[in-house]
Amino acid sequence: DAKTTQPPSMDCAEGRAANLPCNHSTISGNEYVYWYRQIHSQGPQYIIHGLKNNETNEMASLIITEDRKSSTLILPHATLRDTAVYYCIVRAFYNTDKLIFGTGTRLQVFP
Amino acid sequence: GAVVSQHPSWVICKSGTSVKIECRSLDFQATTMFWYRQFPKQSLMLMATSNEGSKATYEQGVEKDKFLINHASLTLSTLTVTSAHPEDSSFYICSATQLSSGIYTDTQYFGPGTRLTVL
């Protein structure tokens, strides 16, 4: 699976949009981009995933560049409860379901 | 939907004893379950993949005789840490895959984790 690069940490003011970038320059055509987050001392929580089109759900939006070499997770109105480590993971659809976690981005939402 | 539970949520045991951790998919059938380990301030490390009714596949460097995995049904997988030692103290997390019908973009759902402390 392709590796991803994320900034180690980011800050965001409560109520503002949090934009978390992810680089995956070696992504293959059949690999999806998944985002998970992990709040302290809990199991990871699925957020969203996409292949090449932008995706939106009740939690977030995922913007994937046209060349698919990078993506951005957008939390439109960050709250204090969004403070967590966010993981961007790419995985081929034929893979045996493995998710390989990198170091992620620690997002701190402040009042 | 897609809820995964783990039991116990935390456990303290003496060195040399064995500890069993259960992982259950509560509202779906999980074709595949995974076990991860996470040390403080580190990311999740995949330990093994288990499919119902077959032997688990362990990642390189994970001792299969020490970390016994049983996946007896589509809703239950267990991880047994045998002869636990202090270095096995960690946060153990399971996940389960729910296949979306027709499309192989299955999503993994994670349990809340089990904190193991070996004295």
mmCIF file with all atom_site columns, C-alpha atoms in Angstrom:
data_model
loop_
_atom_site.group_PDB
_atom_site.id
_atom_site.type_symbol
_atom_site.label_atom_id
_atom_site.label_alt_id
_atom_site.label_comp_id
_atom_site.label_asym_id
_atom_site.label_entity_id
_atom_site.label_seq_id
_atom_site.pdbx_PDB_ins_code
_atom_site.Cartn_x
_atom_site.Cartn_y
_atom_site.Cartn_z
_atom_site.occupancy
_atom_site.B_iso_or_equiv
_atom_site.pdbx_formal_charge
_atom_site.auth_seq_id
_atom_site.auth_comp_id
_atom_site.auth_asym_id
_atom_site.auth_atom_id
_atom_site.pdbx_PDB_model_num
ATOM 1   C CA . ASP A 1 1   ? 0.000   0.000   0.000  1.00 0.00 ? 1   ASP A CA 1
ATOM 2   C CA . ALA A 1 2   ? 1.092   3.546   -0.692 1.00 0.00 ? 2   ALA A CA 1
ATOM 3   C CA . LYS A 1 3   ? 2.540   5.579   2.146  1.00 0.00 ? 3   LYS A CA 1
ATOM 4   C CA . THR A 1 4   ? 1.072   8.844   3.287  1.00 0.00 ? 4   THR A CA 1
ATOM 5   C CA . THR A 1 5   ? 2.566   12.005  4.718  1.00 0.00 ? 5   THR A CA 1
ATOM 6   C CA . GLN A 1 6   ? 0.716   14.165  7.216  1.00 0.00 ? 6   GLN A CA 1
ATOM 7   C CA . PRO A 1 7   ? 1.781   17.116  9.361  1.00 0.00 ? 7   PRO A CA 1
ATOM 8   C CA . PRO A 1 8   ? 2.377   15.945  12.924 1.00 0.00 ? 8   PRO A CA 1
ATOM 9   C CA . SER A 1 9   ? 0.125   18.521  14.526 1.00 0.00 ? 9   SER A CA 1
ATOM 10  C CA . MET A 1 10  ? -2.368  21.292  13.786 1.00 0.00 ? 10  MET A CA 1
ATOM 11  C CA . ASP A 1 11  ? -4.435  23.746  15.775 1.00 0.00 ? 11  ASP A CA 1
ATOM 12  C CA . CYS A 1 12  ? -7.908  24.988  14.990 1.00 0.00 ? 12  CYS A CA 1
ATOM 13  C CA . ALA A 1 13  ? -10.248 27.416  16.709 1.00 0.00 ? 13  ALA A CA 1
ATOM 14  C CA . GLU A 1 14  ? -13.597 26.075  17.788 1.00 0.00 ? 14  GLU A CA 1
ATOM 15  C CA . GLY A 1 15  ? -16.286 26.790  15.208 1.00 0.00 ? 15  GLY A CA 1
ATOM 16  C CA . ARG A 1 16  ? -13.831 27.226  12.382 1.00 0.00 ? 16  ARG A CA 1
ATOM 17  C CA . ALA A 1 17  ? -13.160 24.759  9.613  1.00 0.00 ? 17  ALA A CA 1
ATOM 18  C CA . ALA A 1 18  ? -10.307 22.332  10.162 1.00 0.00 ? 18  ALA A CA 1
ATOM 19  C CA . ASN A 1 19  ? -8.469  21.377  6.985  1.00 0.00 ? 19  ASN A CA 1
ATOM 20  C CA . LEU A 1 20  ? -6.188  18.393  7.380  1.00 0.00 ? 20  LEU A CA 1
ATOM 21  C CA . PRO A 1 21  ? -3.859  17.672  4.456  1.00 0.00 ? 21  PRO A CA 1
ATOM 22  C CA . CYS A 1 22  ? -2.460  14.348  3.349  1.00 0.00 ? 22  CYS A CA 1
ATOM 23  C CA . ASN A 1 23  ? 0.073   13.581  0.653  1.00 0.00 ? 23  ASN A CA 1
ATOM 24  C CA . HIS A 1 24  ? -0.031  10.230  -1.105 1.00 0.00 ? 24  HIS A CA 1
ATOM 25  C CA . SER A 1 25  ? 2.036   10.863  -4.197 1.00 0.00 ? 25  SER A CA 1
ATOM 26  C CA . THR A 1 26  ? 2.600   7.166   -4.979 1.00 0.00 ? 26  THR A CA 1
ATOM 27  C CA . ILE A 1 27  ? -1.052  6.175   -4.804 1.00 0.00 ? 27  ILE A CA 1
ATOM 28  C CA . SER A 1 28  ? -2.164  3.648   -7.399 1.00 0.00 ? 28  SER A CA 1
ATOM 29  C CA . GLY A 1 29  ? -5.281  3.883   -9.511 1.00 0.00 ? 29  GLY A CA 1
ATOM 30  C CA . ASN A 1 30  ? -7.096  1.204   -7.517 1.00 0.00 ? 30  ASN A CA 1
ATOM 31  C CA . GLU A 1 31  ? -6.277  2.571   -4.065 1.00 0.00 ? 31  GLU A CA 1
ATOM 32  C CA . TYR A 1 32  ? -8.812  4.354   -1.909 1.00 0.00 ? 32  TYR A CA 1
ATOM 33  C CA . VAL A 1 33  ? -8.111  7.126   0.590  1.00 0.00 ? 33  VAL A CA 1
ATOM 34  C CA . TYR A 1 34  ? -9.494  6.447   4.068  1.00 0.00 ? 34  TYR A CA 1
ATOM 35  C CA . TRP A 1 35  ? -9.617  8.775   7.050  1.00 0.00 ? 35  TRP A CA 1
ATOM 36  C CA . TYR A 1 36  ? -9.909  7.626   10.634 1.00 0.00 ? 36  TYR A CA 1
ATOM 37  C CA . ARG A 1 37  ? -9.486  9.480   13.893 1.00 0.00 ? 37  ARG A CA 1
ATOM 38  C CA . GLN A 1 38  ? -8.560  8.353   17.368 1.00 0.00 ? 38  GLN A CA 1
ATOM 39  C CA . ILE A 1 39  ? -9.647  10.228  20.421 1.00 0.00 ? 39  ILE A CA 1
ATOM 40  C CA . HIS A 1 40  ? -7.389  9.663   23.395 1.00 0.00 ? 40  HIS A CA 1
ATOM 41  C CA . SER A 1 41  ? -7.555  6.119   24.806 1.00 0.00 ? 41  SER A CA 1
ATOM 42  C CA . GLN A 1 42  ? -10.294 5.032   22.414 1.00 0.00 ? 42  GLN A CA 1
ATOM 43  C CA . GLY A 1 43  ? -10.425 2.878   19.318 1.00 0.00 ? 43  GLY A CA 1
ATOM 44  C CA . PRO A 1 44  ? -10.163 4.605   15.939 1.00 0.00 ? 44  PRO A CA 1
ATOM 45  C CA . GLN A 1 45  ? -13.345 5.958   14.409 1.00 0.00 ? 45  GLN A CA 1
ATOM 46  C CA . TYR A 1 46  ? -14.079 5.761   10.701 1.00 0.00 ? 46  TYR A CA 1
ATOM 47  C CA . ILE A 1 47  ? -14.703 9.177   9.152  1.00 0.00 ? 47  ILE A CA 1
ATOM 48  C CA . ILE A 1 48  ? -14.848 8.952   5.381  1.00 0.00 ? 48  ILE A CA 1
ATOM 49  C CA . HIS A 1 49  ? -13.234 7.401   2.334  1.00 0.00 ? 49  HIS A CA 1
ATOM 50  C CA . GLY A 1 50  ? -13.039 8.076   -1.399 1.00 0.00 ? 50  GLY A CA 1
ATOM 51  C CA . LEU A 1 51  ? -11.457 6.993   -4.649 1.00 0.00 ? 51  LEU A CA 1
ATOM 52  C CA . LYS A 1 52  ? -11.276 10.056  -6.872 1.00 0.00 ? 52  LYS A CA 1
ATOM 53  C CA . ASN A 1 53  ? -14.428 12.080  -6.426 1.00 0.00 ? 53  ASN A CA 1
ATOM 54  C CA . ASN A 1 54  ? -14.997 14.441  -3.540 1.00 0.00 ? 54  ASN A CA 1
ATOM 55  C CA . GLU A 1 55  ? -17.069 12.907  -0.788 1.00 0.00 ? 55  GLU A CA 1
ATOM 56  C CA . THR A 1 56  ? -19.184 14.352  1.995  1.00 0.00 ? 56  THR A CA 1
ATOM 57  C CA . ASN A 1 57  ? -20.992 12.808  4.915  1.00 0.00 ? 57  ASN A CA 1
ATOM 58  C CA . GLU A 1 58  ? -22.376 13.980  8.216  1.00 0.00 ? 58  GLU A CA 1
ATOM 59  C CA . MET A 1 59  ? -18.939 14.140  9.776  1.00 0.00 ? 59  MET A CA 1
ATOM 60  C CA . ALA A 1 60  ? -16.668 15.617  7.149  1.00 0.00 ? 60  ALA A CA 1
ATOM 61  C CA . SER A 1 61  ? -15.797 16.295  3.537  1.00 0.00 ? 61  SER A CA 1
ATOM 62  C CA . LEU A 1 62  ? -12.975 14.704  1.607  1.00 0.00 ? 62  LEU A CA 1
ATOM 63  C CA . ILE A 1 63  ? -11.378 16.603  -1.238 1.00 0.00 ? 63  ILE A CA 1
ATOM 64  C CA . ILE A 1 64  ? -9.085  14.584  -3.505 1.00 0.00 ? 64  ILE A CA 1
ATOM 65  C CA . THR A 1 65  ? -6.951  16.401  -6.068 1.00 0.00 ? 65  THR A CA 1
ATOM 66  C CA . GLU A 1 66  ? -7.429  15.545  -9.711 1.00 0.00 ? 66  GLU A CA 1
ATOM 67  C CA . ASP A 1 67  ? -4.079  13.739  -9.892 1.00 0.00 ? 67  ASP A CA 1
ATOM 68  C CA . ARG A 1 68  ? -5.012  11.934  -6.643 1.00 0.00 ? 68  ARG A CA 1
ATOM 69  C CA . LYS A 1 69  ? -1.602  12.655  -5.133 1.00 0.00 ? 69  LYS A CA 1
ATOM 70  C CA . SER A 1 70  ? -3.039  14.510  -2.189 1.00 0.00 ? 70  SER A CA 1
ATOM 71  C CA . SER A 1 71  ? -6.261  14.992  -0.290 1.00 0.00 ? 71  SER A CA 1
ATOM 72  C CA . THR A 1 72  ? -7.756  17.194  2.395  1.00 0.00 ? 72  THR A CA 1
ATOM 73  C CA . LEU A 1 73  ? -10.141 16.233  5.150  1.00 0.00 ? 73  LEU A CA 1
ATOM 74  C CA . ILE A 1 74  ? -12.414 19.089  6.098  1.00 0.00 ? 74  ILE A CA 1
ATOM 75  C CA . LEU A 1 75  ? -14.271 19.327  9.399  1.00 0.00 ? 75  LEU A CA 1
ATOM 76  C CA . PRO A 1 76  ? -16.585 22.255  8.600  1.00 0.00 ? 76  PRO A CA 1
ATOM 77  C CA . HIS A 1 77  ? -17.223 23.480  12.138 1.00 0.00 ? 77  HIS A CA 1
ATOM 78  C CA . ALA A 1 78  ? -14.674 22.036  14.529 1.00 0.00 ? 78  ALA A CA 1
ATOM 79  C CA . THR A 1 79  ? -15.675 21.474  18.142 1.00 0.00 ? 79  THR A CA 1
ATOM 80  C CA . LEU A 1 80  ? -13.605 20.629  21.189 1.00 0.00 ? 80  LEU A CA 1
ATOM 81  C CA . ARG A 1 81  ? -14.713 17.010  20.792 1.00 0.00 ? 81  ARG A CA 1
ATOM 82  C CA . ASP A 1 82  ? -12.931 16.867  17.440 1.00 0.00 ? 82  ASP A CA 1
ATOM 83  C CA . THR A 1 83  ? -9.574  17.016  19.226 1.00 0.00 ? 83  THR A CA 1
ATOM 84  C CA . ALA A 1 84  ? -7.937  13.741  18.184 1.00 0.00 ? 84  ALA A CA 1
ATOM 85  C CA . VAL A 1 85  ? -5.248  12.126  16.062 1.00 0.00 ? 85  VAL A CA 1
ATOM 86  C CA . TYR A 1 86  ? -6.365  11.923  12.443 1.00 0.00 ? 86  TYR A CA 1
ATOM 87  C CA . TYR A 1 87  ? -5.017  9.178   10.205 1.00 0.00 ? 87  TYR A CA 1
ATOM 88  C CA . CYS A 1 88  ? -4.984  9.243   6.415  1.00 0.00 ? 88  CYS A CA 1
ATOM 89  C CA . ILE A 1 89  ? -4.577  5.750   4.957  1.00 0.00 ? 89  ILE A CA 1
ATOM 90  C CA . VAL A 1 90  ? -4.518  4.495   1.399  1.00 0.00 ? 90  VAL A CA 1
ATOM 91  C CA . ARG A 1 91  ? -5.471  0.941   0.626  1.00 0.00 ? 91  ARG A CA 1
ATOM 92  C CA . ALA A 1 92  ? -6.061  -1.049  -2.527 1.00 0.00 ? 92  ALA A CA 1
ATOM 93  C CA . PHE A 1 93  ? -9.539  -2.452  -2.925 1.00 0.00 ? 93  PHE A CA 1
ATOM 94  C CA . TYR A 1 94  ? -8.087  -5.900  -3.551 1.00 0.00 ? 94  TYR A CA 1
ATOM 95  C CA . ASN A 1 95  ? -5.954  -5.776  -0.429 1.00 0.00 ? 95  ASN A CA 1
ATOM 96  C CA . THR A 1 96  ? -6.761  -8.216  2.347  1.00 0.00 ? 96  THR A CA 1
ATOM 97  C CA . ASP A 1 97  ? -8.478  -5.419  4.216  1.00 0.00 ? 97  ASP A CA 1
ATOM 98  C CA . LYS A 1 98  ? -5.337  -4.280  6.027  1.00 0.00 ? 98  LYS A CA 1
ATOM 99  C CA . LEU A 1 99  ? -5.189  -0.757  7.320  1.00 0.00 ? 99  LEU A CA 1
ATOM 100 C CA . ILE A 1 100 ? -1.628  0.355   7.933  1.00 0.00 ? 100 ILE A CA 1
ATOM 101 C CA . PHE A 1 101 ? -1.565  3.321   10.257 1.00 0.00 ? 101 PHE A CA 1
ATOM 102 C CA . GLY A 1 102 ? 1.064   6.039   9.983  1.00 0.00 ? 102 GLY A CA 1
ATOM 103 C CA . THR A 1 103 ? 1.763   8.639   12.615 1.00 0.00 ? 103 THR A CA 1
ATOM 104 C CA . GLY A 1 104 ? -1.234  10.833  11.777 1.00 0.00 ? 104 GLY A CA 1
ATOM 105 C CA . THR A 1 105 ? -1.970  14.474  12.573 1.00 0.00 ? 105 THR A CA 1
ATOM 106 C CA . ARG A 1 106 ? -2.760  15.509  16.116 1.00 0.00 ? 106 ARG A CA 1
ATOM 107 C CA . LEU A 1 107 ? -5.524  18.112  15.826 1.00 0.00 ? 107 LEU A CA 1
ATOM 108 C CA . GLN A 1 108 ? -6.020  20.369  18.807 1.00 0.00 ? 108 GLN A CA 1
ATOM 109 C CA . VAL A 1 109 ? -9.231  22.385  18.788 1.00 0.00 ? 109 VAL A CA 1
ATOM 110 C CA . PHE A 1 110 ? -9.084  25.320  21.178 1.00 0.00 ? 110 PHE A CA 1
ATOM 111 C CA . PRO A 1 111 ? -11.894 27.523  22.557 1.00 0.00 ? 111 PRO A CA 1
ATOM 112 C CA . GLY B 2 1   ? -25.038 0.311   13.161 1.00 0.00 ? 1   GLY B CA 1
ATOM 113 C CA . ALA B 2 2   ? -21.578 -1.290  12.778 1.00 0.00 ? 2   ALA B CA 1
ATOM 114 C CA . VAL B 2 3   ? -20.717 -1.457  16.465 1.00 0.00 ? 3   VAL B CA 1
ATOM 115 C CA . VAL B 2 4   ? -17.754 -3.436  17.744 1.00 0.00 ? 4   VAL B CA 1
ATOM 116 C CA . SER B 2 5   ? -17.313 -4.177  21.419 1.00 0.00 ? 5   SER B CA 1
ATOM 117 C CA . GLN B 2 6   ? -14.381 -5.442  23.436 1.00 0.00 ? 6   GLN B CA 1
ATOM 118 C CA . HIS B 2 7   ? -14.236 -7.108  26.803 1.00 0.00 ? 7   HIS B CA 1
ATOM 119 C CA . PRO B 2 8   ? -12.711 -6.374  29.174 1.00 0.00 ? 8   PRO B CA 1
ATOM 120 C CA . SER B 2 9   ? -12.006 -2.681  28.743 1.00 0.00 ? 9   SER B CA 1
ATOM 121 C CA . TRP B 2 10  ? -9.027  -2.972  31.056 1.00 0.00 ? 10  TRP B CA 1
ATOM 122 C CA . VAL B 2 11  ? -7.250  -5.786  32.843 1.00 0.00 ? 11  VAL B CA 1
ATOM 123 C CA . ILE B 2 12  ? -4.384  -6.077  35.292 1.00 0.00 ? 12  ILE B CA 1
ATOM 124 C CA . CYS B 2 13  ? -2.644  -9.412  35.637 1.00 0.00 ? 13  CYS B CA 1
ATOM 125 C CA . LYS B 2 14  ? 0.448   -10.940 37.163 1.00 0.00 ? 14  LYS B CA 1
ATOM 126 C CA . SER B 2 15  ? 3.459   -11.843 35.081 1.00 0.00 ? 15  SER B CA 1
ATOM 127 C CA . GLY B 2 16  ? 3.229   -15.378 33.729 1.00 0.00 ? 16  GLY B CA 1
ATOM 128 C CA . THR B 2 17  ? -0.546  -15.561 33.565 1.00 0.00 ? 17  THR B CA 1
ATOM 129 C CA . SER B 2 18  ? -2.684  -15.644 30.436 1.00 0.00 ? 18  SER B CA 1
ATOM 130 C CA . VAL B 2 19  ? -5.280  -13.063 29.515 1.00 0.00 ? 19  VAL B CA 1
ATOM 131 C CA . LYS B 2 20  ? -8.154  -13.422 27.059 1.00 0.00 ? 20  LYS B CA 1
ATOM 132 C CA . ILE B 2 21  ? -9.666  -10.429 25.264 1.00 0.00 ? 21  ILE B CA 1
ATOM 133 C CA . GLU B 2 22  ? -12.963 -10.728 23.396 1.00 0.00 ? 22  GLU B CA 1
ATOM 134 C CA . CYS B 2 23  ? -13.987 -8.766  20.330 1.00 0.00 ? 23  CYS B CA 1
ATOM 135 C CA . ARG B 2 24  ? -17.590 -8.851  19.145 1.00 0.00 ? 24  ARG B CA 1
ATOM 136 C CA . SER B 2 25  ? -19.417 -7.332  16.220 1.00 0.00 ? 25  SER B CA 1
ATOM 137 C CA . LEU B 2 26  ? -22.795 -6.463  17.716 1.00 0.00 ? 26  LEU B CA 1
ATOM 138 C CA . ASP B 2 27  ? -25.017 -5.724  14.752 1.00 0.00 ? 27  ASP B CA 1
ATOM 139 C CA . PHE B 2 28  ? -23.296 -7.235  11.755 1.00 0.00 ? 28  PHE B CA 1
ATOM 140 C CA . GLN B 2 29  ? -21.442 -10.308 10.667 1.00 0.00 ? 29  GLN B CA 1
ATOM 141 C CA . ALA B 2 30  ? -17.740 -9.757  10.405 1.00 0.00 ? 30  ALA B CA 1
ATOM 142 C CA . THR B 2 31  ? -16.014 -11.786 7.758  1.00 0.00 ? 31  THR B CA 1
ATOM 143 C CA . THR B 2 32  ? -12.630 -10.576 8.914  1.00 0.00 ? 32  THR B CA 1
ATOM 144 C CA . MET B 2 33  ? -11.377 -9.282  12.230 1.00 0.00 ? 33  MET B CA 1
ATOM 145 C CA . PHE B 2 34  ? -8.084  -7.634  13.021 1.00 0.00 ? 34  PHE B CA 1
ATOM 146 C CA . TRP B 2 35  ? -6.014  -7.174  16.134 1.00 0.00 ? 35  TRP B CA 1
ATOM 147 C CA . TYR B 2 36  ? -3.827  -4.160  16.744 1.00 0.00 ? 36  TYR B CA 1
ATOM 148 C CA . ARG B 2 37  ? -1.504  -3.141  19.521 1.00 0.00 ? 37  ARG B CA 1
ATOM 149 C CA . GLN B 2 38  ? -0.707  0.425   20.506 1.00 0.00 ? 38  GLN B CA 1
ATOM 150 C CA . PHE B 2 39  ? 2.028   1.545   22.873 1.00 0.00 ? 39  PHE B CA 1
ATOM 151 C CA . PRO B 2 40  ? 1.852   4.981   24.520 1.00 0.00 ? 40  PRO B CA 1
ATOM 152 C CA . LYS B 2 41  ? 2.314   7.886   22.131 1.00 0.00 ? 41  LYS B CA 1
ATOM 153 C CA . GLN B 2 42  ? 2.682   5.520   19.181 1.00 0.00 ? 42  GLN B CA 1
ATOM 154 C CA . SER B 2 43  ? 0.477   4.584   16.285 1.00 0.00 ? 43  SER B CA 1
ATOM 155 C CA . LEU B 2 44  ? -1.490  1.378   15.918 1.00 0.00 ? 44  LEU B CA 1
ATOM 156 C CA . MET B 2 45  ? 0.471   -1.686  14.868 1.00 0.00 ? 45  MET B CA 1
ATOM 157 C CA . LEU B 2 46  ? -1.358  -4.503  13.117 1.00 0.00 ? 46  LEU B CA 1
ATOM 158 C CA . MET B 2 47  ? -0.725  -7.819  14.856 1.00 0.00 ? 47  MET B CA 1
ATOM 159 C CA . ALA B 2 48  ? -2.861  -10.286 12.949 1.00 0.00 ? 48  ALA B CA 1
ATOM 160 C CA . THR B 2 49  ? -5.790  -10.837 10.637 1.00 0.00 ? 49  THR B CA 1
ATOM 161 C CA . SER B 2 50  ? -8.360  -13.499 11.345 1.00 0.00 ? 50  SER B CA 1
ATOM 162 C CA . ASN B 2 51  ? -11.089 -14.949 9.185  1.00 0.00 ? 51  ASN B CA 1
ATOM 163 C CA . GLU B 2 52  ? -13.924 -16.950 10.639 1.00 0.00 ? 52  GLU B CA 1
ATOM 164 C CA . GLY B 2 53  ? -13.145 -20.634 10.732 1.00 0.00 ? 53  GLY B CA 1
ATOM 165 C CA . SER B 2 54  ? -9.545  -20.385 9.623  1.00 0.00 ? 54  SER B CA 1
ATOM 166 C CA . LYS B 2 55  ? -6.161  -19.762 11.173 1.00 0.00 ? 55  LYS B CA 1
ATOM 167 C CA . ALA B 2 56  ? -5.065  -16.221 11.780 1.00 0.00 ? 56  ALA B CA 1
ATOM 168 C CA . THR B 2 57  ? -2.416  -14.564 9.667  1.00 0.00 ? 57  THR B CA 1
ATOM 169 C CA . TYR B 2 58  ? 0.211   -12.889 11.808 1.00 0.00 ? 58  TYR B CA 1
ATOM 170 C CA . GLU B 2 59  ? 2.302   -9.898  10.880 1.00 0.00 ? 59  GLU B CA 1
ATOM 171 C CA . GLN B 2 60  ? 6.044   -10.255 10.777 1.00 0.00 ? 60  GLN B CA 1
ATOM 172 C CA . GLY B 2 61  ? 7.568   -10.200 14.222 1.00 0.00 ? 61  GLY B CA 1
ATOM 173 C CA . VAL B 2 62  ? 4.377   -11.164 16.075 1.00 0.00 ? 62  VAL B CA 1
ATOM 174 C CA . GLU B 2 63  ? 4.700   -14.464 17.942 1.00 0.00 ? 63  GLU B CA 1
ATOM 175 C CA . LYS B 2 64  ? 1.729   -16.628 17.064 1.00 0.00 ? 64  LYS B CA 1
ATOM 176 C CA . ASP B 2 65  ? 2.309   -18.932 20.032 1.00 0.00 ? 65  ASP B CA 1
ATOM 177 C CA . LYS B 2 66  ? 2.200   -16.007 22.408 1.00 0.00 ? 66  LYS B CA 1
ATOM 178 C CA . PHE B 2 67  ? -0.774  -14.212 20.915 1.00 0.00 ? 67  PHE B CA 1
ATOM 179 C CA . LEU B 2 68  ? -3.402  -16.864 20.249 1.00 0.00 ? 68  LEU B CA 1
ATOM 180 C CA . ILE B 2 69  ? -6.283  -15.767 18.078 1.00 0.00 ? 69  ILE B CA 1
ATOM 181 C CA . ASN B 2 70  ? -9.524  -17.668 17.691 1.00 0.00 ? 70  ASN B CA 1
ATOM 182 C CA . HIS B 2 71  ? -12.295 -16.580 15.337 1.00 0.00 ? 71  HIS B CA 1
ATOM 183 C CA . ALA B 2 72  ? -14.970 -19.160 16.023 1.00 0.00 ? 72  ALA B CA 1
ATOM 184 C CA . SER B 2 73  ? -17.966 -17.282 14.675 1.00 0.00 ? 73  SER B CA 1
ATOM 185 C CA . LEU B 2 74  ? -18.833 -14.353 12.431 1.00 0.00 ? 74  LEU B CA 1
ATOM 186 C CA . THR B 2 75  ? -19.378 -12.148 15.468 1.00 0.00 ? 75  THR B CA 1
ATOM 187 C CA . LEU B 2 76  ? -16.628 -13.170 17.885 1.00 0.00 ? 76  LEU B CA 1
ATOM 188 C CA . SER B 2 77  ? -12.848 -13.199 17.863 1.00 0.00 ? 77  SER B CA 1
ATOM 189 C CA . THR B 2 78  ? -10.626 -13.691 20.882 1.00 0.00 ? 78  THR B CA 1
ATOM 190 C CA . LEU B 2 79  ? -7.018  -12.762 21.550 1.00 0.00 ? 79  LEU B CA 1
ATOM 191 C CA . THR B 2 80  ? -5.223  -14.649 24.301 1.00 0.00 ? 80  THR B CA 1
ATOM 192 C CA . VAL B 2 81  ? -1.938  -13.261 25.559 1.00 0.00 ? 81  VAL B CA 1
ATOM 193 C CA . THR B 2 82  ? -0.167  -16.301 26.954 1.00 0.00 ? 82  THR B CA 1
ATOM 194 C CA . SER B 2 83  ? 2.403   -16.084 29.722 1.00 0.00 ? 83  SER B CA 1
ATOM 195 C CA . ALA B 2 84  ? 2.107   -12.329 29.791 1.00 0.00 ? 84  ALA B CA 1
ATOM 196 C CA . HIS B 2 85  ? 5.094   -10.208 30.791 1.00 0.00 ? 85  HIS B CA 1
ATOM 197 C CA . PRO B 2 86  ? 5.371   -6.499  31.611 1.00 0.00 ? 86  PRO B CA 1
ATOM 198 C CA . GLU B 2 87  ? 6.541   -5.736  28.067 1.00 0.00 ? 87  GLU B CA 1
ATOM 199 C CA . ASP B 2 88  ? 3.168   -7.019  26.819 1.00 0.00 ? 88  ASP B CA 1
ATOM 200 C CA . SER B 2 89  ? 1.450   -4.154  28.624 1.00 0.00 ? 89  SER B CA 1
ATOM 201 C CA . SER B 2 90  ? -0.276  -2.203  25.903 1.00 0.00 ? 90  SER B CA 1
ATOM 202 C CA . PHE B 2 91  ? -3.571  -1.040  24.441 1.00 0.00 ? 91  PHE B CA 1
ATOM 203 C CA . TYR B 2 92  ? -5.081  -3.844  22.353 1.00 0.00 ? 92  TYR B CA 1
ATOM 204 C CA . ILE B 2 93  ? -7.674  -2.887  19.757 1.00 0.00 ? 93  ILE B CA 1
ATOM 205 C CA . CYS B 2 94  ? -9.738  -5.070  17.481 1.00 0.00 ? 94  CYS B CA 1
ATOM 206 C CA . SER B 2 95  ? -11.580 -4.161  14.327 1.00 0.00 ? 95  SER B CA 1
ATOM 207 C CA . ALA B 2 96  ? -14.053 -5.884  12.071 1.00 0.00 ? 96  ALA B CA 1
ATOM 208 C CA . THR B 2 97  ? -14.886 -5.581  8.422  1.00 0.00 ? 97  THR B CA 1
ATOM 209 C CA . GLN B 2 98  ? -18.427 -5.275  7.214  1.00 0.00 ? 98  GLN B CA 1
ATOM 210 C CA . LEU B 2 99  ? -18.719 -5.971  3.550  1.00 0.00 ? 99  LEU B CA 1
ATOM 211 C CA . SER B 2 100 ? -20.831 -3.558  1.584  1.00 0.00 ? 100 SER B CA 1
ATOM 212 C CA . SER B 2 101 ? -22.931 -5.562  -0.823 1.00 0.00 ? 101 SER B CA 1
ATOM 213 C CA . GLY B 2 102 ? -21.575 -5.587  -4.347 1.00 0.00 ? 102 GLY B CA 1
ATOM 214 C CA . ILE B 2 103 ? -18.667 -3.224  -3.823 1.00 0.00 ? 103 ILE B CA 1
ATOM 215 C CA . TYR B 2 104 ? -15.341 -4.106  -2.285 1.00 0.00 ? 104 TYR B CA 1
ATOM 216 C CA . THR B 2 105 ? -14.952 -0.873  -0.401 1.00 0.00 ? 105 THR B CA 1
ATOM 217 C CA . ASP B 2 106 ? -15.508 -2.490  2.927  1.00 0.00 ? 106 ASP B CA 1
ATOM 218 C CA . THR B 2 107 ? -14.946 -0.352  5.966  1.00 0.00 ? 107 THR B CA 1
ATOM 219 C CA . GLN B 2 108 ? -13.243 -1.393  9.161  1.00 0.00 ? 108 GLN B CA 1
ATOM 220 C CA . TYR B 2 109 ? -14.951 -0.574  12.428 1.00 0.00 ? 109 TYR B CA 1
ATOM 221 C CA . PHE B 2 110 ? -12.945 -0.543  15.610 1.00 0.00 ? 110 PHE B CA 1
ATOM 222 C CA . GLY B 2 111 ? -13.645 -1.625  19.137 1.00 0.00 ? 111 GLY B CA 1
ATOM 223 C CA . PRO B 2 112 ? -13.001 0.674   22.096 1.00 0.00 ? 112 PRO B CA 1
ATOM 224 C CA . GLY B 2 113 ? -9.783  -1.108  23.045 1.00 0.00 ? 113 GLY B CA 1
ATOM 225 C CA . THR B 2 114 ? -8.530  -3.100  26.025 1.00 0.00 ? 114 THR B CA 1
ATOM 226 C CA . ARG B 2 115 ? -5.785  -1.766  28.229 1.00 0.00 ? 115 ARG B CA 1
ATOM 227 C CA . LEU B 2 116 ? -3.595  -4.567  29.530 1.00 0.00 ? 116 LEU B CA 1
ATOM 228 C CA . THR B 2 117 ? -1.222  -3.996  32.411 1.00 0.00 ? 117 THR B CA 1
ATOM 229 C CA . VAL B 2 118 ? 1.084   -6.837  33.405 1.00 0.00 ? 118 VAL B CA 1
ATOM 230 C CA . LEU B 2 119 ? 2.683   -6.514  36.818 1.00 0.00 ? 119 LEU B CA 1
#
